[in-house]
PDB file of C-alpha atoms in Angstrom:
ATOM      1  CA  TRP A   1     131.677 117.576  96.945  1.00 44.00           C
ATOM      2  CA  SER A   2     130.337 118.433 100.413  1.00 46.00           C
ATOM      3  CA  LEU A   3     127.384 119.532 101.689  1.00 48.00           C
ATOM      4  CA  SER A   4     126.614 123.442 103.350  1.00 53.00           C
ATOM      5  CA  LEU A   5     125.356 123.573 106.816  1.00 50.00           C
ATOM      6  CA  ASP A   6     122.632 125.752 105.315  1.00 64.00           C
ATOM      7  CA  GLU A   7     121.642 122.717 103.219  1.00 74.00           C
ATOM      8  CA  SER A   8     119.327 119.828 104.057  1.00 87.00           C
ATOM      9  CA  GLY A   9     117.315 117.541 102.139  1.00 90.00           C
ATOM     10  CA  PRO A  10     114.061 117.056 101.570  1.00 93.00           C
ATOM     11  CA  ARG A  11     111.472 115.807 103.328  1.00 93.00           C
ATOM     12  CA  PHE A  12     107.754 115.727 103.190  1.00 92.00           C
ATOM     13  CA  LEU A  13     104.849 117.166 105.336  1.00 89.00           C
ATOM     14  CA  ASP A  14     101.921 114.839 105.333  1.00 85.00           C
ATOM     15  CA  GLU A  15     101.318 111.473 105.784  1.00 87.00           C
ATOM     16  CA  TRP A  16     100.492 109.752 102.370  1.00 89.00           C
ATOM     17  CA  SER A  17      97.397 107.560 101.382  1.00 92.00           C
ATOM     18  CA  SER A  18      97.402 104.673  99.815  1.00 94.00           C
ATOM     19  CA  SER A  19      94.861 105.850  97.378  1.00 95.00           C
ATOM     20  CA  TYR A  20      92.752 108.830  96.721  1.00 96.00           C
ATOM     21  CA  VAL A  21      89.333 108.873  94.894  1.00 96.00           C
ATOM     22  CA  PHE A  22      86.943 111.955  93.718  1.00 96.00           C
ATOM     23  CA  SER A  23      84.287 112.746  91.887  1.00 96.00           C
ATOM     24  CA  SER A  24      85.073 112.900  87.954  1.00 95.00           C
ATOM     25  CA  ARG A  25      82.085 116.363  88.488  1.00 94.00           C
ATOM     26  CA  LEU A  26      84.097 117.831  90.570  1.00 95.00           C
ATOM     27  CA  GLY A  27      87.105 116.664  89.753  1.00 94.00           C
ATOM     28  CA  GLY A  28      89.759 116.990  93.018  1.00 94.00           C
ATOM     29  CA  ARG A  29      93.147 117.549  94.566  1.00 93.00           C
ATOM     30  CA  LEU A  30      96.517 115.983  95.630  1.00 92.00           C
ATOM     31  CA  ARG A  31      99.054 118.091  97.774  1.00 92.00           C
ATOM     32  CA  CYS A  32     102.517 117.037  98.241  1.00 90.00           C
ATOM     33  CA  GLY A  33     103.859 118.860 100.691  1.00 85.00           C
ATOM     34  CA  GLY A  34     107.851 119.473 101.381  1.00 88.00           C
ATOM     35  CA  HIS A  35     111.062 121.207 103.051  1.00 89.00           C
ATOM     36  CA  GLY A  36     114.111 121.350 102.913  1.00 91.00           C
ATOM     37  CA  SER A  37     117.161 124.025 102.543  1.00 91.00           C
ATOM     38  CA  PRO A  38     116.850 125.133  99.705  1.00 90.00           C
ATOM     39  CA  GLN A  39     113.333 124.839  99.203  1.00 90.00           C
ATOM     40  CA  PRO A  40     112.951 121.110  96.935  1.00 92.00           C
ATOM     41  CA  ARG A  41     111.376 121.059  94.012  1.00 90.00           C
ATOM     42  CA  VAL A  42     108.108 118.991  93.506  1.00 90.00           C
ATOM     43  CA  GLU A  43     107.558 116.677  90.194  1.00 90.00           C
ATOM     44  CA  TRP A  44     104.893 114.265  90.364  1.00 91.00           C
ATOM     45  CA  VAL A  45     105.392 111.090  88.276  1.00 91.00           C
ATOM     46  CA  PHE A  46     103.117 107.814  86.907  1.00 90.00           C
ATOM     47  CA  ARG A  47     104.435 104.317  88.108  1.00 90.00           C
ATOM     48  CA  ASP A  48     106.523 104.241  85.348  1.00 88.00           C
ATOM     49  CA  GLY A  49     108.693 106.882  85.932  1.00 88.00           C
ATOM     50  CA  PHE A  50     107.052 109.399  83.095  1.00 86.00           C
ATOM     51  CA  PRO A  51     106.467 112.871  84.247  1.00 86.00           C
ATOM     52  CA  VAL A  52     102.858 114.104  84.809  1.00 84.00           C
ATOM     53  CA  GLY A  53     101.979 117.091  82.947  1.00 70.00           C
ATOM     54  CA  ASN A  54     104.711 115.960  80.350  1.00 43.00           C
ATOM     55  CA  VAL A  55     102.533 116.425  76.814  1.00 35.00           C
ATOM     56  CA  THR A  56     105.963 114.852  74.245  1.00 33.00           C
ATOM     57  CA  GLY A  57     106.056 111.148  72.657  1.00 35.00           C
ATOM     58  CA  LEU A  58     103.233 108.939  73.563  1.00 38.00           C
ATOM     59  CA  ARG A  59     101.602 110.286  76.646  1.00 41.00           C
ATOM     60  CA  GLU A  60     100.924 112.948  74.021  1.00 41.00           C
ATOM     61  CA  GLU A  61      97.465 112.222  72.951  1.00 40.00           C
ATOM     62  CA  ILE A  62      96.926 112.097  76.846  1.00 43.00           C
ATOM     63  CA  LEU A  63      96.634 115.508  77.467  1.00 41.00           C
ATOM     64  CA  ILE A  64      96.153 117.584  74.064  1.00 36.00           C
ATOM     65  CA  PRO A  65      92.375 116.464  73.608  1.00 41.00           C
ATOM     66  CA  PHE A  66      91.308 117.607  76.626  1.00 54.00           C
ATOM     67  CA  ILE A  67      93.028 118.986  79.388  1.00 67.00           C
ATOM     68  CA  HIS A  68      92.700 116.362  82.281  1.00 80.00           C
ATOM     69  CA  PHE A  69      94.641 117.819  85.169  1.00 80.00           C
ATOM     70  CA  GLN A  70      97.208 120.058  86.276  1.00 83.00           C
ATOM     71  CA  VAL A  71     100.958 120.579  88.605  1.00 84.00           C
ATOM     72  CA  LEU A  72     100.224 123.416  90.199  1.00 85.00           C
ATOM     73  CA  PRO A  73     103.574 126.218  91.542  1.00 83.00           C
ATOM     74  CA  THR A  74     102.205 124.880  94.425  1.00 84.00           C
ATOM     75  CA  GLY A  75     103.769 120.924  93.514  1.00 84.00           C
ATOM     76  CA  ASN A  76      99.930 119.835  94.074  1.00 89.00           C
ATOM     77  CA  ILE A  77      97.633 118.397  91.252  1.00 89.00           C
ATOM     78  CA  ARG A  78      94.597 119.131  90.853  1.00 90.00           C
ATOM     79  CA  PHE A  79      92.107 117.075  88.084  1.00 90.00           C
ATOM     80  CA  LEU A  80      90.032 118.895  86.607  1.00 90.00           C
ATOM     81  CA  PRO A  81      86.236 117.694  86.321  1.00 92.00           C
ATOM     82  CA  PHE A  82      85.647 115.985  83.170  1.00 91.00           C
ATOM     83  CA  PRO A  83      82.505 114.756  81.172  1.00 91.00           C
ATOM     84  CA  ILE A  84      81.727 110.776  81.341  1.00 91.00           C
ATOM     85  CA  ASP A  85      82.936 110.521  77.922  1.00 89.00           C
ATOM     86  CA  LYS A  86      86.582 111.761  78.319  1.00 87.00           C
ATOM     87  CA  PHE A  87      87.509 108.870  80.821  1.00 89.00           C
ATOM     88  CA  ARG A  88      90.648 107.254  80.705  1.00 86.00           C
ATOM     89  CA  PRO A  89      91.729 104.656  82.332  1.00 86.00           C
ATOM     90  CA  ASP A  90      95.429 105.877  82.251  1.00 82.00           C
ATOM     91  CA  VAL A  91      94.876 108.782  83.831  1.00 83.00           C
ATOM     92  CA  HIS A  92      91.803 108.701  85.760  1.00 89.00           C
ATOM     93  CA  PHE A  93      92.604 105.330  86.736  1.00 92.00           C
ATOM     94  CA  ALA A  94      96.144 106.030  87.434  1.00 91.00           C
ATOM     95  CA  THR A  95      99.004 105.237  90.071  1.00 95.00           C
ATOM     96  CA  LEU A  96     101.407 108.466  90.781  1.00 94.00           C
ATOM     97  CA  ARG A  97     104.418 109.027  92.673  1.00 95.00           C
ATOM     98  CA  CYS A  98     105.774 112.983  93.749  1.00 94.00           C
ATOM     99  CA  LYS A  99     109.241 113.149  94.287  1.00 94.00           C
ATOM    100  CA  LEU A 100     111.141 116.433  96.011  1.00 94.00           C
ATOM    101  CA  SER A 101     114.553 117.138  94.731  1.00 93.00           C
ATOM    102  CA  ASN A 102     117.386 119.324  95.549  1.00 92.00           C
ATOM    103  CA  PRO A 103     120.954 119.580  95.962  1.00 92.00           C
ATOM    104  CA  SER A 104     121.027 117.790  98.931  1.00 90.00           C
ATOM    105  CA  GLY A 105     119.202 114.672  97.410  1.00 93.00           C
ATOM    106  CA  THR A 106     115.851 113.304  95.895  1.00 94.00           C
ATOM    107  CA  ILE A 107     113.005 111.502  98.118  1.00 95.00           C
ATOM    108  CA  ILE A 108     110.261 109.546  96.412  1.00 95.00           C
ATOM    109  CA  SER A 109     106.178 109.333  97.690  1.00 95.00           C
ATOM    110  CA  PRO A 110     104.928 105.455  97.938  1.00 95.00           C
ATOM    111  CA  GLU A 111     102.110 104.664  95.206  1.00 96.00           C
ATOM    112  CA  VAL A 112      98.791 106.659  94.950  1.00 96.00           C
ATOM    113  CA  VAL A 113      96.424 104.594  93.230  1.00 96.00           C
ATOM    114  CA  VAL A 114      94.081 108.098  91.725  1.00 94.00           C
ATOM    115  CA  ARG A 115      90.410 106.585  90.481  1.00 95.00           C
ATOM    116  CA  ALA A 116      87.997 108.739  89.688  1.00 95.00           C
ATOM    117  CA  VAL A 117      84.180 108.065  90.099  1.00 95.00           C
ATOM    118  CA  LEU A 118      81.728 108.852  87.387  1.00 94.00           C
ATOM    119  CA  ASP A 119      79.310 110.845  88.176  1.00 92.00           C
ATOM    120  CA  THR A 120      75.997 109.280  86.606  1.00 90.00           C
ATOM    121  CA  PRO A 121      72.663 109.890  87.516  1.00 90.00           C
ATOM    122  CA  PHE A 122      71.228 106.984  90.377  1.00 91.00           C
ATOM    123  CA  HIS A 123      68.757 105.786  92.225  1.00 92.00           C
ATOM    124  CA  ILE A 124      68.136 105.174  96.597  1.00 94.00           C
ATOM    125  CA  GLN A 125      65.447 102.359  95.974  1.00 93.00           C
ATOM    126  CA  ASN A 126      62.858 101.356  99.354  1.00 94.00           C
ATOM    127  CA  PRO A 127      61.058  98.089  99.119  1.00 95.00           C
ATOM    128  CA  ASP A 128      57.493  98.099 101.317  1.00 96.00           C
ATOM    129  CA  VAL A 129      58.245  95.300 103.552  1.00 96.00           C
ATOM    130  CA  ALA A 130      55.260  92.936 104.695  1.00 95.00           C
ATOM    131  CA  VAL A 131      55.925  91.950 108.538  1.00 95.00           C
ATOM    132  CA  ILE A 132      53.067  90.286 110.775  1.00 94.00           C
ATOM    133  CA  ARG A 133      51.734  92.350 113.520  1.00 93.00           C
ATOM    134  CA  GLY A 134      53.291  92.358 117.134  1.00 93.00           C
ATOM    135  CA  ASN A 135      56.695  91.244 115.016  1.00 94.00           C
ATOM    136  CA  ASN A 136      59.166  93.622 113.969  1.00 95.00           C
ATOM    137  CA  ALA A 137      60.004  95.207 110.330  1.00 96.00           C
ATOM    138  CA  LEU A 138      63.592  96.376 108.758  1.00 96.00           C
ATOM    139  CA  LEU A 139      63.432  98.470 106.052  1.00 96.00           C
ATOM    140  CA  ARG A 140      66.565  98.906 104.427  1.00 95.00           C
ATOM    141  CA  CYS A 141      67.757 101.846 101.964  1.00 95.00           C
ATOM    142  CA  LEU A 142      68.923 100.039  98.579  1.00 95.00           C
ATOM    143  CA  VAL A 143      72.098 101.573  96.270  1.00 93.00           C
ATOM    144  CA  PRO A 144      73.795 100.682  93.496  1.00 92.00           C
ATOM    145  CA  PRO A 145      76.757  98.129  94.238  1.00 93.00           C
ATOM    146  CA  GLU A 146      79.033 100.413  92.560  1.00 91.00           C
ATOM    147  CA  LEU A 147      78.375 103.478  94.770  1.00 93.00           C
ATOM    148  CA  VAL A 148      77.866 101.247  98.284  1.00 93.00           C
ATOM    149  CA  ASP A 149      81.453 102.627  99.163  1.00 94.00           C
ATOM    150  CA  TYR A 150      80.353 106.544  98.360  1.00 95.00           C
ATOM    151  CA  ILE A 151      76.653 106.696 100.231  1.00 95.00           C
ATOM    152  CA  THR A 152      75.933 106.598 103.625  1.00 95.00           C
ATOM    153  CA  VAL A 153      72.671 106.197 104.966  1.00 96.00           C
ATOM    154  CA  THR A 154      72.494 109.742 107.672  1.00 96.00           C
ATOM    155  CA  SER A 155      68.121 109.406 108.437  1.00 96.00           C
ATOM    156  CA  TRP A 156      64.786 108.486 107.799  1.00 97.00           C
ATOM    157  CA  VAL A 157      61.977 110.545 107.292  1.00 96.00           C
ATOM    158  CA  GLN A 158      58.636 110.043 108.587  1.00 95.00           C
ATOM    159  CA  ASP A 159      55.320 111.009 106.888  1.00 95.00           C
ATOM    160  CA  GLY A 160      58.274 114.136 105.464  1.00 92.00           C
ATOM    161  CA  SER A 161      58.382 115.534 108.876  1.00 90.00           C
ATOM    162  CA  LEU A 162      60.170 113.776 111.683  1.00 92.00           C
ATOM    163  CA  ASN A 163      63.517 112.807 111.019  1.00 93.00           C
ATOM    164  CA  ILE A 164      64.872 109.546 113.060  1.00 93.00           C
ATOM    165  CA  TYR A 165      68.972 109.959 113.365  1.00 92.00           C
ATOM    166  CA  PRO A 166      70.854 106.874 114.830  1.00 87.00           C
ATOM    167  CA  ASN A 167      70.796 108.468 118.224  1.00 79.00           C
ATOM    168  CA  PHE A 168      67.266 109.253 118.195  1.00 74.00           C
ATOM    169  CA  GLN A 169      65.689 106.919 121.149  1.00 71.00           C
ATOM    170  CA  THR A 170      62.211 106.588 121.373  1.00 76.00           C
ATOM    171  CA  GLY A 171      61.917 102.342 122.168  1.00 83.00           C
ATOM    172  CA  LYS A 172      60.095 102.266 118.002  1.00 91.00           C
ATOM    173  CA  TRP A 173      63.086 102.777 115.840  1.00 92.00           C
ATOM    174  CA  LEU A 174      66.447 102.064 115.600  1.00 92.00           C
ATOM    175  CA  LEU A 175      68.992 103.126 112.592  1.00 93.00           C
ATOM    176  CA  LEU A 176      71.485 100.743 112.480  1.00 92.00           C
ATOM    177  CA  PRO A 177      75.092 101.396 111.713  1.00 90.00           C
ATOM    178  CA  SER A 178      74.520  99.749 108.435  1.00 90.00           C
ATOM    179  CA  GLY A 179      71.737 101.913 107.621  1.00 93.00           C
ATOM    180  CA  GLU A 180      68.671  99.588 107.974  1.00 94.00           C
ATOM    181  CA  LEU A 181      65.780 100.913 109.673  1.00 95.00           C
ATOM    182  CA  HIS A 182      64.536  98.578 113.328  1.00 94.00           C
ATOM    183  CA  VAL A 183      61.128  99.814 113.599  1.00 95.00           C
ATOM    184  CA  PHE A 184      59.483  97.456 116.843  1.00 95.00           C
ATOM    185  CA  SER A 185      56.453  95.353 117.668  1.00 94.00           C
ATOM    186  CA  VAL A 186      54.182  96.683 114.552  1.00 95.00           C
ATOM    187  CA  ASP A 187      50.943  97.792 114.852  1.00 94.00           C
ATOM    188  CA  GLU A 188      48.373  98.913 112.377  1.00 94.00           C
ATOM    189  CA  SER A 189      48.850 102.393 113.038  1.00 95.00           C
ATOM    190  CA  ASP A 190      52.519 101.445 111.430  1.00 95.00           C
ATOM    191  CA  GLY A 191      50.619 100.606 108.618  1.00 95.00           C
ATOM    192  CA  ARG A 192      49.989 104.229 107.617  1.00 95.00           C
ATOM    193  CA  LYS A 193      53.492 105.994 107.961  1.00 96.00           C
ATOM    194  CA  VAL A 194      55.683 106.200 105.174  1.00 97.00           C
ATOM    195  CA  LEU A 195      59.041 105.912 105.461  1.00 97.00           C
ATOM    196  CA  ALA A 196      61.687 107.169 103.708  1.00 97.00           C
ATOM    197  CA  CYS A 197      65.572 106.786 103.781  1.00 96.00           C
ATOM    198  CA  ARG A 198      68.206 110.202 103.246  1.00 97.00           C
ATOM    199  CA  THR A 199      71.585 109.926 102.168  1.00 97.00           C
ATOM    200  CA  LEU A 200      74.909 111.588 101.624  1.00 97.00           C
ATOM    201  CA  HIS A 201      77.248 111.041  98.842  1.00 96.00           C
ATOM    202  CA  LYS A 202      80.420 111.229  99.781  1.00 95.00           C
ATOM    203  CA  LEU A 203      82.629 112.497  96.757  1.00 95.00           C
ATOM    204  CA  THR A 204      80.147 115.498  95.755  1.00 94.00           C
ATOM    205  CA  ASN A 205      78.237 116.553  99.357  1.00 95.00           C
ATOM    206  CA  GLU A 206      75.106 115.684  97.312  1.00 95.00           C
ATOM    207  CA  VAL A 207      71.819 114.105  99.485  1.00 96.00           C
ATOM    208  CA  MET A 208      68.965 111.914  98.036  1.00 95.00           C
ATOM    209  CA  THR A 209      65.967 111.330  99.413  1.00 95.00           C
ATOM    210  CA  SER A 210      63.838 108.004  98.378  1.00 95.00           C
ATOM    211  CA  GLU A 211      60.686 107.718  97.323  1.00 94.00           C
ATOM    212  CA  GLY A 212      58.749 106.316 100.675  1.00 95.00           C
ATOM    213  CA  ALA A 213      58.178 103.447 102.112  1.00 96.00           C
ATOM    214  CA  ARG A 214      55.432 101.484 103.878  1.00 97.00           C
ATOM    215  CA  ILE A 215      55.145  98.290 105.949  1.00 97.00           C
ATOM    216  CA  VAL A 216      52.130  96.083 105.070  1.00 97.00           C
ATOM    217  CA  VAL A 217      50.700  94.973 108.384  1.00 95.00           C
ATOM    218  CA  LYS A 218      49.511  90.993 108.041  1.00 93.00           C
ATOM    219  CA  GLU A 219      47.779  89.349 110.792  1.00 81.00           C
ATOM    220  CA  PRO A 220      47.322  85.133 109.618  1.00 69.00           C
ATOM    221  CA  CYS A 221      48.573  83.001 112.294  1.00 66.00           C
ATOM    222  CA  LEU A 222      51.616  81.850 111.071  1.00 60.00           C
ATOM    223  CA  PRO A 223      54.526  79.321 112.617  1.00 64.00           C
ATOM    224  CA  PRO A 224      57.388  80.884 113.032  1.00 63.00           C
ATOM    225  CA  LYS A 225      60.351  81.939 109.992  1.00 62.00           C
ATOM    226  CA  LEU A 226      63.750  83.494 110.132  1.00 59.00           C
ATOM    227  CA  ASP A 227      64.689  85.828 108.524  1.00 58.00           C
ATOM    228  CA  LEU A 228      68.643  85.789 107.132  1.00 52.00           C
ATOM    229  CA  ASP A 229      69.190  87.665 104.091  1.00 50.00           C
ATOM    230  CA  LEU A 230      70.541  91.129 105.850  1.00 47.00           C
ATOM    231  CA  ASN A 231      74.350  90.400 105.535  1.00 49.00           C
ATOM    232  CA  GLY A 232      74.420  92.165 102.030  1.00 44.00           C
ATOM    233  CA  ILE A 233      73.791  89.902  99.650  1.00 44.00           C
ATOM    234  CA  PRO A 234      71.786  91.185  96.406  1.00 41.00           C
ATOM    235  CA  SER A 235      67.990  91.258  97.582  1.00 43.00           C
ATOM    236  CA  SER A 236      66.704  92.224  94.330  1.00 41.00           C
ATOM    237  CA  PRO A 237      67.170  91.551  89.937  1.00 36.00           C
ATOM    238  CA  GLU A 238      68.519  94.137  89.146  1.00 35.00           C
ATOM    239  CA  GLY A 239      71.506  93.775  92.057  1.00 38.00           C
ATOM    240  CA  TYR A 240      71.088  96.234  94.492  1.00 38.00           C
ATOM    241  CA  PHE A 241      72.765  95.670  97.832  1.00 40.00           C
ATOM    242  CA  SER A 242      71.949  96.006 101.427  1.00 42.00           C
ATOM    243  CA  LYS A 243      73.835  98.726 102.811  1.00 46.00           C
ATOM    244  CA  SER A 244      74.719  96.335 105.870  1.00 44.00           C
ATOM    245  CA  SER A 245      77.015  95.714 108.285  1.00 44.00           C
ATOM    246  CA  ASN A 246      79.779  93.048 108.163  1.00 42.00           C
ATOM    247  CA  ARG A 247      77.858  91.150 111.135  1.00 40.00           C
ATOM    248  CA  ARG A 248      74.547  88.365 110.027  1.00 41.00           C
ATOM    249  CA  SER A 249      71.163  90.089 111.321  1.00 46.00           C
ATOM    250  CA  SER A 250      68.116  88.161 112.138  1.00 51.00           C
ATOM    251  CA  ILE A 251      64.218  89.434 111.688  1.00 57.00           C
ATOM    252  CA  SER A 252      61.982  86.427 112.684  1.00 55.00           C
ATOM    253  CA  HIS A 253      58.356  86.189 111.836  1.00 58.00           C
ATOM    254  CA  SER A 254      55.173  84.788 113.380  1.00 58.00           C
ATOM    255  CA  PHE A 255      51.970  85.104 115.075  1.00 55.00           C
ATOM    256  CA  PRO A 256      51.742  85.583 117.488  1.00 58.00           C
ATOM    257  CA  ALA A 257      55.060  87.152 117.866  1.00 58.00           C
ATOM    258  CA  GLY A 258      57.941  84.316 118.737  1.00 57.00           C
ATOM    259  CA  ILE A 259      61.115  84.203 120.902  1.00 56.00           C
ATOM    260  CA  LEU A 260      63.777  83.816 119.093  1.00 52.00           C
ATOM    261  CA  LEU A 261      66.524  81.599 120.696  1.00 50.00           C
ATOM    262  CA  LEU A 262      70.216  81.257 119.789  1.00 48.00           C
ATOM    263  CA  LEU A 263      71.293  77.677 119.930  1.00 49.00           C
TER     264      LEU A 263
END
């Protein structure tokens, strides 16, 4: 047996990611492209080597009651949308590999962990904050912990009309990369404004706006107080998390406004 000059072994066309996440409502698609001479055959397999799409033997129960995925003629694998009650951990939280074969050889991709995120109803919370006049306020957009990795804050909206984006420069607001809104030098007029956060779901492209929150402006004479609870620590009994950065932030409160010294 000898290799013809017109033959070449299979090669992958794409770089491989170690994970792939999709929404149960929209489904998803994984691409496995390759080239070689002759054109290689594409096959998807589970971690144990069992072919994806084979409905015989022990895996018959996975595919017959409800079709979860399709291996397309192109070699891509399509994950079909499914209702929540059809979730199967062995399919929707599975490890797959793509295999390319032709007469010149066989190659197999690194493992890809495929995970479906269940599309369940959720709410964005935006609680009121109490701030002493002259100090700074920090408003948080709180999302359910299981969706923290998939929802990003794109802007804040004042009184339903003024959009505050990350590049919005007035000296009054600062939208942090974490999604929190920093309001400087709070005065009585800030207490009359309604502020809501707007979010984007990365998997479904769903845009959601929270209910409006207010800044409660107070004017007692108080000694300085430092608030350090801004680093992703659960901020309500329901277990919601702040979309905060890895760096610790702090807001101080006093009247008159104090000076923060880092020692």
